[in-house]
Coordinates of C-alpha atoms in Angstrom, one line a residue:
X1357 CA 43.6 32.8 -39.9
X1358 CA 40.3 33.7 -41.6
X1359 CA 37.4 32.8 -39.3
X1360 CA 34.2 31.1 -40.7
X1361 CA 31.2 33.4 -40.1
X1362 CA 28.6 31.5 -38.2
X1363 CA 26.3 34.5 -38.7
X1364 CA 25.6 34.8 -35.0
X1365 CA 24.0 38.3 -35.3
X1366 CA 25.1 42.0 -34.5
X1367 CA 24.8 41.6 -30.8
X1368 CA 27.1 38.4 -30.6
X1369 CA 29.5 40.0 -32.6
X1370 CA 29.6 43.1 -30.7
X1371 CA 30.1 40.9 -27.4
X1372 CA 32.8 39.0 -29.0
X1373 CA 34.8 42.2 -30.1
X1374 CA 34.5 43.7 -26.6
X1375 CA 35.2 40.6 -24.8
X1376 CA 38.1 39.5 -26.8
X1377 CA 39.7 43.2 -26.6
X1378 CA 39.3 43.2 -22.7
X1379 CA 40.4 39.5 -22.5
X1380 CA 43.5 40.1 -24.6
X1381 CA 44.5 43.3 -22.8
X1382 CA 43.6 42.3 -19.3
X1383 CA 43.5 38.7 -18.7
X1384 CA 46.0 37.1 -21.3
X1385 CA 49.2 38.9 -19.8
X1386 CA 48.3 37.4 -16.5
X1387 CA 47.3 33.8 -17.6
X1388 CA 50.7 32.2 -16.8
X1389 CA 51.2 33.7 -13.4
X1390 CA 47.5 32.7 -12.5
X1391 CA 48.4 29.0 -13.4
X1392 CA 51.7 29.0 -11.9
X1393 CA 50.7 30.6 -8.6
X1394 CA 47.2 29.1 -8.4
X1395 CA 46.1 32.8 -8.1
X1396 CA 42.6 34.1 -8.6
X1397 CA 42.8 37.9 -9.9
X1398 CA 39.8 39.2 -7.9
X1399 CA 40.4 42.6 -9.3
X1400 CA 39.2 41.5 -12.7
X1401 CA 35.7 41.0 -11.6
X1402 CA 34.3 44.7 -11.5
X1403 CA 36.1 45.4 -14.8
X1404 CA 34.2 42.4 -16.3
X1405 CA 31.2 43.9 -14.7
X1406 CA 31.5 47.3 -16.1
X1407 CA 31.6 45.7 -19.6
X1408 CA 28.3 44.2 -18.9
X1409 CA 29.7 40.4 -18.9
X1410 CA 28.4 39.1 -15.7
X1411 CA 24.7 39.8 -16.3
X1412 CA 24.4 39.0 -20.4
X1413 CA 21.2 36.8 -19.8
X1414 CA 19.8 39.1 -17.0
X1415 CA 17.1 41.7 -17.7
X1416 CA 18.0 45.2 -17.9
X1417 CA 15.9 46.2 -14.8
X1418 CA 18.5 44.2 -12.6
X1419 CA 21.3 45.8 -14.5
X1420 CA 21.9 43.1 -16.9
X1421 CA 22.1 43.3 -20.9
X1422 CA 18.8 41.4 -21.6
X1423 CA 20.6 39.2 -24.1
X1424 CA 20.6 35.4 -24.7
X1425 CA 22.8 32.4 -24.0
X1426 CA 24.3 32.6 -27.6
X1427 CA 25.9 36.0 -26.5
X1428 CA 27.0 34.3 -23.2
X1429 CA 28.6 31.6 -25.1
X1430 CA 30.6 34.1 -27.1
X1431 CA 31.6 35.9 -24.1
X1432 CA 32.6 32.7 -22.4
X1433 CA 34.8 31.7 -25.2
X1434 CA 36.7 34.7 -25.6
X1435 CA 37.5 34.8 -21.7
X1436 CA 38.5 31.1 -21.9
X1437 CA 40.7 31.9 -24.8
X1438 CA 42.9 34.0 -22.8
X1439 CA 42.5 32.0 -19.6
X1440 CA 40.6 28.9 -19.1
X1441 CA 40.6 29.2 -15.4
X1442 CA 39.2 32.7 -15.4
X1443 CA 36.7 31.3 -18.0
X1444 CA 35.7 28.6 -15.6
X1445 CA 35.4 31.3 -12.6
X1446 CA 33.3 33.4 -15.0
X1447 CA 30.9 30.7 -16.0
X1448 CA 30.6 29.6 -12.4
X1449 CA 29.5 33.1 -11.4
X1450 CA 27.7 34.4 -14.3
X1451 CA 25.6 31.1 -15.3
X1452 CA 25.6 28.7 -12.5
X1453 CA 25.0 31.4 -9.9
X1454 CA 23.7 34.5 -11.4
X1455 CA 21.6 33.0 -14.3
X1456 CA 19.9 30.6 -11.6
X1457 CA 19.0 33.6 -9.4
X1458 CA 17.6 35.2 -12.4
X1459 CA 15.5 32.5 -13.3
X1460 CA 14.3 31.1 -10.0
X1461 CA 14.9 33.8 -7.3
X1462 CA 11.7 36.0 -6.2
X1463 CA 11.8 39.8 -7.3
X1464 CA 13.1 40.5 -3.7
X1465 CA 15.9 38.1 -4.0
X1466 CA 16.9 39.4 -7.4
X1467 CA 16.8 43.0 -6.1
X1468 CA 19.0 42.2 -3.3
X1469 CA 21.6 39.9 -4.8
X1470 CA 21.7 40.6 -8.7
X1471 CA 23.0 44.2 -8.9
X1472 CA 26.1 43.5 -7.0
X1473 CA 26.8 40.5 -8.7
X1474 CA 26.4 41.8 -12.1
X1475 CA 28.6 45.0 -11.1
X1476 CA 31.5 42.5 -10.1
X1477 CA 31.3 43.9 -6.5
X1478 CA 30.2 40.4 -5.4
X1479 CA 31.5 37.1 -6.6
X1480 CA 29.0 34.3 -7.0
X1481 CA 29.1 30.3 -6.7
X1482 CA 27.0 27.3 -6.8
X1483 CA 27.2 24.4 -4.2
X1484 CA 25.8 21.1 -5.6
X1485 CA 28.6 18.5 -5.0
X1486 CA 29.7 16.8 -2.0
X1487 CA 32.5 14.5 -1.4
X1488 CA 30.1 11.2 -1.8
X1489 CA 27.6 13.0 -4.1
X1490 CA 28.9 14.2 -7.6
X1491 CA 27.1 12.5 -10.6
X1492 CA 24.6 10.7 -7.9
X1493 CA 23.8 14.5 -6.7
X1494 CA 20.4 13.6 -5.1
X1495 CA 22.7 11.4 -2.6
X1496 CA 23.8 14.7 -1.0
X1497 CA 23.9 14.6 2.8
X1498 CA 24.1 18.3 3.5
X1499 CA 20.9 18.9 5.8
X1500 CA 18.7 21.8 6.3
X1501 CA 16.2 21.4 9.4
X1502 CA 13.5 24.1 9.9
X1503 CA 13.5 25.9 13.4
X1504 CA 11.1 28.4 13.8
X1505 CA 11.5 31.1 10.7
X1506 CA 15.0 29.6 10.2
X1507 CA 16.8 26.4 8.5
X1508 CA 19.6 25.3 10.3
X1509 CA 22.2 23.7 7.8
X1510 CA 24.8 20.9 8.8
X1511 CA 27.2 19.2 6.6
X1512 CA 29.7 20.1 3.7
X1513 CA 30.1 20.7 0.1
X1514 CA 33.0 19.8 -2.1
X1515 CA 34.4 20.9 -5.5
X1516 CA 33.1 24.0 -5.3
X1517 CA 34.4 26.6 -7.9
X1518 CA 34.8 30.1 -6.4
X1519 CA 34.3 28.9 -2.8
X1520 CA 37.1 31.0 -1.2
X1521 CA 36.0 34.3 -2.9
X1522 CA 32.2 33.9 -3.1
X1523 CA 29.9 36.5 -1.6
X1524 CA 26.7 34.8 -2.8
X1525 CA 26.2 31.1 -3.1
X1526 CA 23.4 29.1 -4.4
X1527 CA 23.4 26.0 -2.2
X1528 CA 21.3 23.0 -2.4
X1529 CA 20.3 21.0 0.8
X1530 CA 18.1 18.1 1.9
X1531 CA 14.8 19.4 3.5
X1532 CA 13.0 16.0 3.4
X1533 CA 13.6 12.7 1.9
X1534 CA 14.8 11.5 -1.8
X1535 CA 14.7 13.5 -4.9
X1536 CA 11.7 15.5 -3.7
X1537 CA 13.2 16.6 -0.4
X1538 CA 16.0 19.1 -1.9
X1539 CA 15.8 22.8 -1.6
X1540 CA 17.9 25.5 -3.0
X1541 CA 19.0 28.2 -0.6
X1542 CA 20.8 31.6 -1.1
X1543 CA 23.7 31.7 1.3
X1544 CA 25.9 34.8 2.0
X1545 CA 29.5 35.1 3.0
X1546 CA 29.8 36.0 6.8
X1547 CA 26.5 33.9 7.6
X1548 CA 27.0 32.4 11.2
X1549 CA 28.0 28.7 10.9
X1550 CA 29.3 28.9 7.4
X1551 CA 33.1 28.6 6.8
X1552 CA 35.3 27.7 3.8
X1553 CA 37.2 24.4 4.3
X1554 CA 40.2 23.0 2.6
X1555 CA 41.4 24.5 -0.7
X1556 CA 41.8 21.9 -3.5
X1557 CA 45.1 21.8 -5.4
X1558 CA 44.2 21.0 -9.1
X1559 CA 46.3 19.7 -12.1
X1560 CA 44.7 22.2 -14.4
X1561 CA 42.3 25.2 -14.3
X1562 CA 44.7 26.6 -11.5
X1563 CA 43.7 30.2 -10.5
X1564 CA 40.0 29.3 -10.6
X1565 CA 39.7 28.5 -6.7
X1566 CA 38.0 25.2 -5.6
X1567 CA 37.2 24.6 -2.1
X1568 CA 35.0 22.8 0.5
X1569 CA 32.1 24.5 2.3
X1570 CA 31.5 23.7 5.8
X1571 CA 28.0 24.2 7.5
X1572 CA 28.2 24.0 11.2
X1573 CA 24.4 24.8 12.8
X1574 CA 24.5 27.6 10.0
X1575 CA 21.5 29.5 10.6
X1576 CA 19.6 30.9 7.2
X1577 CA 16.3 32.8 7.0
X1578 CA 13.3 31.2 5.6
X1579 CA 13.3 34.0 3.1
X1580 CA 16.5 32.9 1.6
X1581 CA 14.9 29.7 0.1
X1582 CA 15.2 30.2 -3.9
X1583 CA 12.3 28.5 -5.7
X1584 CA 9.9 26.2 -4.1
X1585 CA 10.5 24.3 -0.9
X1586 CA 11.6 20.6 -1.5
X1587 CA 11.5 21.8 -5.4
X1588 CA 15.3 21.9 -5.4
X1589 CA 15.9 19.2 -8.1
X1590 CA 13.9 20.9 -10.5
X1591 CA 15.8 24.0 -9.8
X1592 CA 18.9 22.1 -10.1
X1593 CA 18.0 20.1 -13.3
X1594 CA 16.6 22.9 -15.1
X1595 CA 19.8 24.6 -14.9
X1596 CA 22.0 22.1 -16.2
X1597 CA 21.0 22.3 -19.9
X1598 CA 22.1 26.0 -19.8
X1599 CA 25.3 25.2 -17.8
X1600 CA 26.4 22.8 -20.0
X1601 CA 25.8 24.9 -23.2
X1602 CA 27.9 28.0 -21.6
X1603 CA 30.4 25.7 -20.1
X1604 CA 31.4 24.1 -23.6
X1605 CA 32.2 27.5 -24.7
X1606 CA 35.3 27.2 -22.3
X1607 CA 36.7 24.1 -24.6
X1608 CA 36.0 26.2 -27.6
X1609 CA 38.2 28.8 -26.2
X1610 CA 40.9 26.5 -25.3
X1611 CA 40.9 25.1 -29.1
X1612 CA 41.1 28.5 -30.3
X1613 CA 44.0 29.3 -28.1
X1614 CA 45.6 26.1 -29.3
X1615 CA 45.3 27.3 -32.9
X1616 CA 46.7 30.7 -31.9
X1617 CA 50.0 29.2 -30.9
X1618 CA 50.3 26.4 -33.3
X1619 CA 49.6 28.0 -36.7
X1620 CA 52.4 30.9 -36.3
X1621 CA 54.8 27.9 -34.7
X1622 CA 54.4 25.6 -37.9
X1623 CA 54.9 28.5 -40.2
X1624 CA 58.4 29.5 -38.6
X1625 CA 59.5 26.2 -37.1
X1626 CA 62.3 25.0 -39.5
X1627 CA 63.3 21.5 -39.9
X1628 CA 65.0 19.9 -43.3
X1629 CA 65.5 23.2 -44.6
X1630 CA 61.6 24.1 -44.7
X1631 CA 59.1 25.2 -42.5
X1632 CA 57.3 22.0 -40.6
X1633 CA 54.1 23.4 -41.7
X1634 CA 55.1 22.5 -45.5
X1635 CA 54.9 18.8 -44.5
X1636 CA 51.7 16.9 -45.1
X1637 CA 51.8 15.1 -41.9
X1638 CA 51.7 18.6 -40.3
X1639 CA 49.1 19.8 -42.5
X1640 CA 46.9 16.9 -41.7
X1641 CA 47.2 17.6 -38.2
X1642 CA 46.3 21.5 -38.4
X1643 CA 43.2 20.1 -40.5
X1644 CA 42.0 18.0 -37.9
X1645 CA 42.3 20.7 -35.3
X1646 CA 40.6 23.1 -37.2
X1647 CA 37.7 20.5 -38.0
X1648 CA 37.6 19.6 -34.4
X1649 CA 37.2 23.4 -33.4
X1650 CA 34.6 24.2 -35.6
X1651 CA 32.4 21.1 -35.5
X1652 CA 32.3 21.8 -31.7
X1653 CA 31.6 25.6 -32.5
X1654 CA 28.6 24.7 -34.7
X1655 CA 27.1 22.4 -32.3
X1656 CA 27.5 24.7 -29.2
X1657 CA 26.2 27.7 -31.0
X1658 CA 23.1 25.9 -32.4
X1659 CA 22.3 24.5 -28.8
X1660 CA 22.7 28.2 -27.3
X1661 CA 20.4 29.4 -30.0
X1662 CA 18.0 26.6 -29.1
X1663 CA 18.1 27.6 -25.5
X1664 CA 17.2 31.0 -26.4
X1665 CA 14.4 30.0 -28.5
X1666 CA 13.0 27.7 -25.8
X1667 CA 13.5 24.6 -27.4
X1668 CA 16.8 23.1 -26.4
X1669 CA 16.7 19.3 -25.6
X1670 CA 18.7 17.8 -22.6
X1671 CA 20.6 15.3 -24.7
X1672 CA 21.6 18.2 -27.1
X1673 CA 23.0 20.2 -24.4
X1674 CA 24.9 16.9 -23.1
X1675 CA 25.9 16.4 -26.7
X1676 CA 27.5 19.8 -27.2
X1677 CA 29.6 19.5 -24.0
X1678 CA 30.7 16.2 -24.6
X1679 CA 31.8 17.0 -28.4
X1680 CA 33.4 19.9 -27.1
X1681 CA 35.1 18.6 -24.0
X1682 CA 36.6 15.7 -26.0
X1683 CA 37.5 17.6 -29.0
X1684 CA 39.4 20.0 -26.7
X1685 CA 41.4 17.5 -25.4
X1686 CA 42.4 16.1 -28.8
X1687 CA 43.2 19.4 -30.0
X1688 CA 45.4 20.3 -26.8
X1689 CA 47.4 17.1 -27.2
X1690 CA 47.9 17.5 -30.9
X1691 CA 49.2 21.2 -29.9
X1692 CA 51.7 19.8 -27.6
X1693 CA 52.8 17.4 -30.4
X1694 CA 52.8 20.0 -33.1
X1695 CA 55.4 22.0 -30.7
X1696 CA 57.4 18.8 -30.1
X1697 CA 59.9 19.1 -27.1
X1698 CA 58.9 22.8 -26.8
X1699 CA 55.2 21.9 -26.2
X1700 CA 56.2 19.6 -23.3
X1701 CA 57.9 22.7 -21.5
X1702 CA 56.6 25.4 -19.3
X1703 CA 58.1 27.9 -21.8
X1704 CA 55.1 27.5 -24.2
X1705 CA 51.4 27.6 -23.0
X1706 CA 50.2 24.5 -24.8
X1707 CA 50.9 22.2 -21.7
X1708 CA 48.5 24.2 -19.8
X1709 CA 45.9 24.2 -22.3
X1710 CA 46.0 20.3 -22.1
X1711 CA 45.8 20.2 -18.2
X1712 CA 42.9 22.9 -18.3
X1713 CA 41.0 20.9 -21.2
X1714 CA 40.7 17.8 -19.0
X1715 CA 38.4 19.4 -16.4
X1716 CA 35.4 19.5 -18.6
X1717 CA 35.7 15.8 -19.4
X1718 CA 34.9 15.6 -15.7
X1719 CA 33.1 18.5 -14.6
X1720 CA 29.4 19.7 -15.1
X1721 CA 28.7 15.8 -15.4
X1722 CA 31.3 13.4 -16.5
X1723 CA 31.4 12.4 -20.2
X1724 CA 30.4 8.9 -19.1
X1725 CA 27.0 10.4 -17.5
X1726 CA 26.7 12.4 -20.7
X1727 CA 26.8 9.3 -22.8
X1728 CA 24.3 7.6 -20.4
X1729 CA 21.9 10.5 -20.6
X1730 CA 22.0 11.0 -24.5
X1731 CA 21.5 7.2 -25.1
X1732 CA 18.8 6.9 -22.3
X1733 CA 16.8 10.0 -23.8
X1734 CA 17.2 8.8 -27.4
X1735 CA 16.2 5.3 -26.7
X1736 CA 13.5 6.5 -24.2
X1737 CA 14.8 4.0 -21.7

């Protein structure tokens, strides 16, 4: 298939070529096993670090590439094309954790945490959600109480990507009341009173480990506050636009993976004496899949460019992931349909693509929340 040229620029094209080659050689051969065994191949992290993938948006002085969200989106797309679950863990590490530290940490904190995260020696995570606080994140119950020069955390976090392997976590906790009483902390593996709770067995994105975090009189030095005290909501909300832009690319990768399977199949599979791709109904299906993919690409790339230019809007970041997530579900369902009985079996990867695609209808803010946000901001309600 000839790719449409979105004219993303030399840096983005180089990132795509490098990431696509690595993903095809190292990630794609593991993708089925990752899903079947719910296995996180930790050994990939330093290899991705050596390519610069973990620090695309980070300044060179901290070991990053000093590039933008557009390049990050392209890398995310190619990783997810090979394995959406690795793509999800990669996004949680490189954007939700690393990029938030880049944007909000002190110079001392950056020097302490970023080099090992960017090299892949350490795995990063972000802990925002709780069992009773998902979309309504301000209702979180994890509390941090000041005792001398330390904060003592008690409570739990839930649905936390990369949790079982994370060495550095950005954790949001209540330090006061209401929306103005939340603070971001940098928590390290091995911190006294901090442990991993139950691991969550998911329908899709298997191999991207998700677990509960438990804080039982967990003592955190005051110096581990990231950003302003009681300013955690600003830290959190400011990162959501970038998170949505980057994670949208996972869905683009899934759609491209569907096309990678379906196009050769409909050219080769014969029924009634001809390839099934010769039938107009199948051609229409392929056309719809292609348009869904590239329309999402165009929106996501445009939002990523706006992020780099400092002119993104919250409703467009939400719109990009809304379009990408719903299109990915449609495309993956059509991929299963195009393969017929074969698509419903574990012998072909399209059933995995369908299960993986569903996650981002829910994660990073549900599509219902995205629609509410877009409508509210456009109307000014």
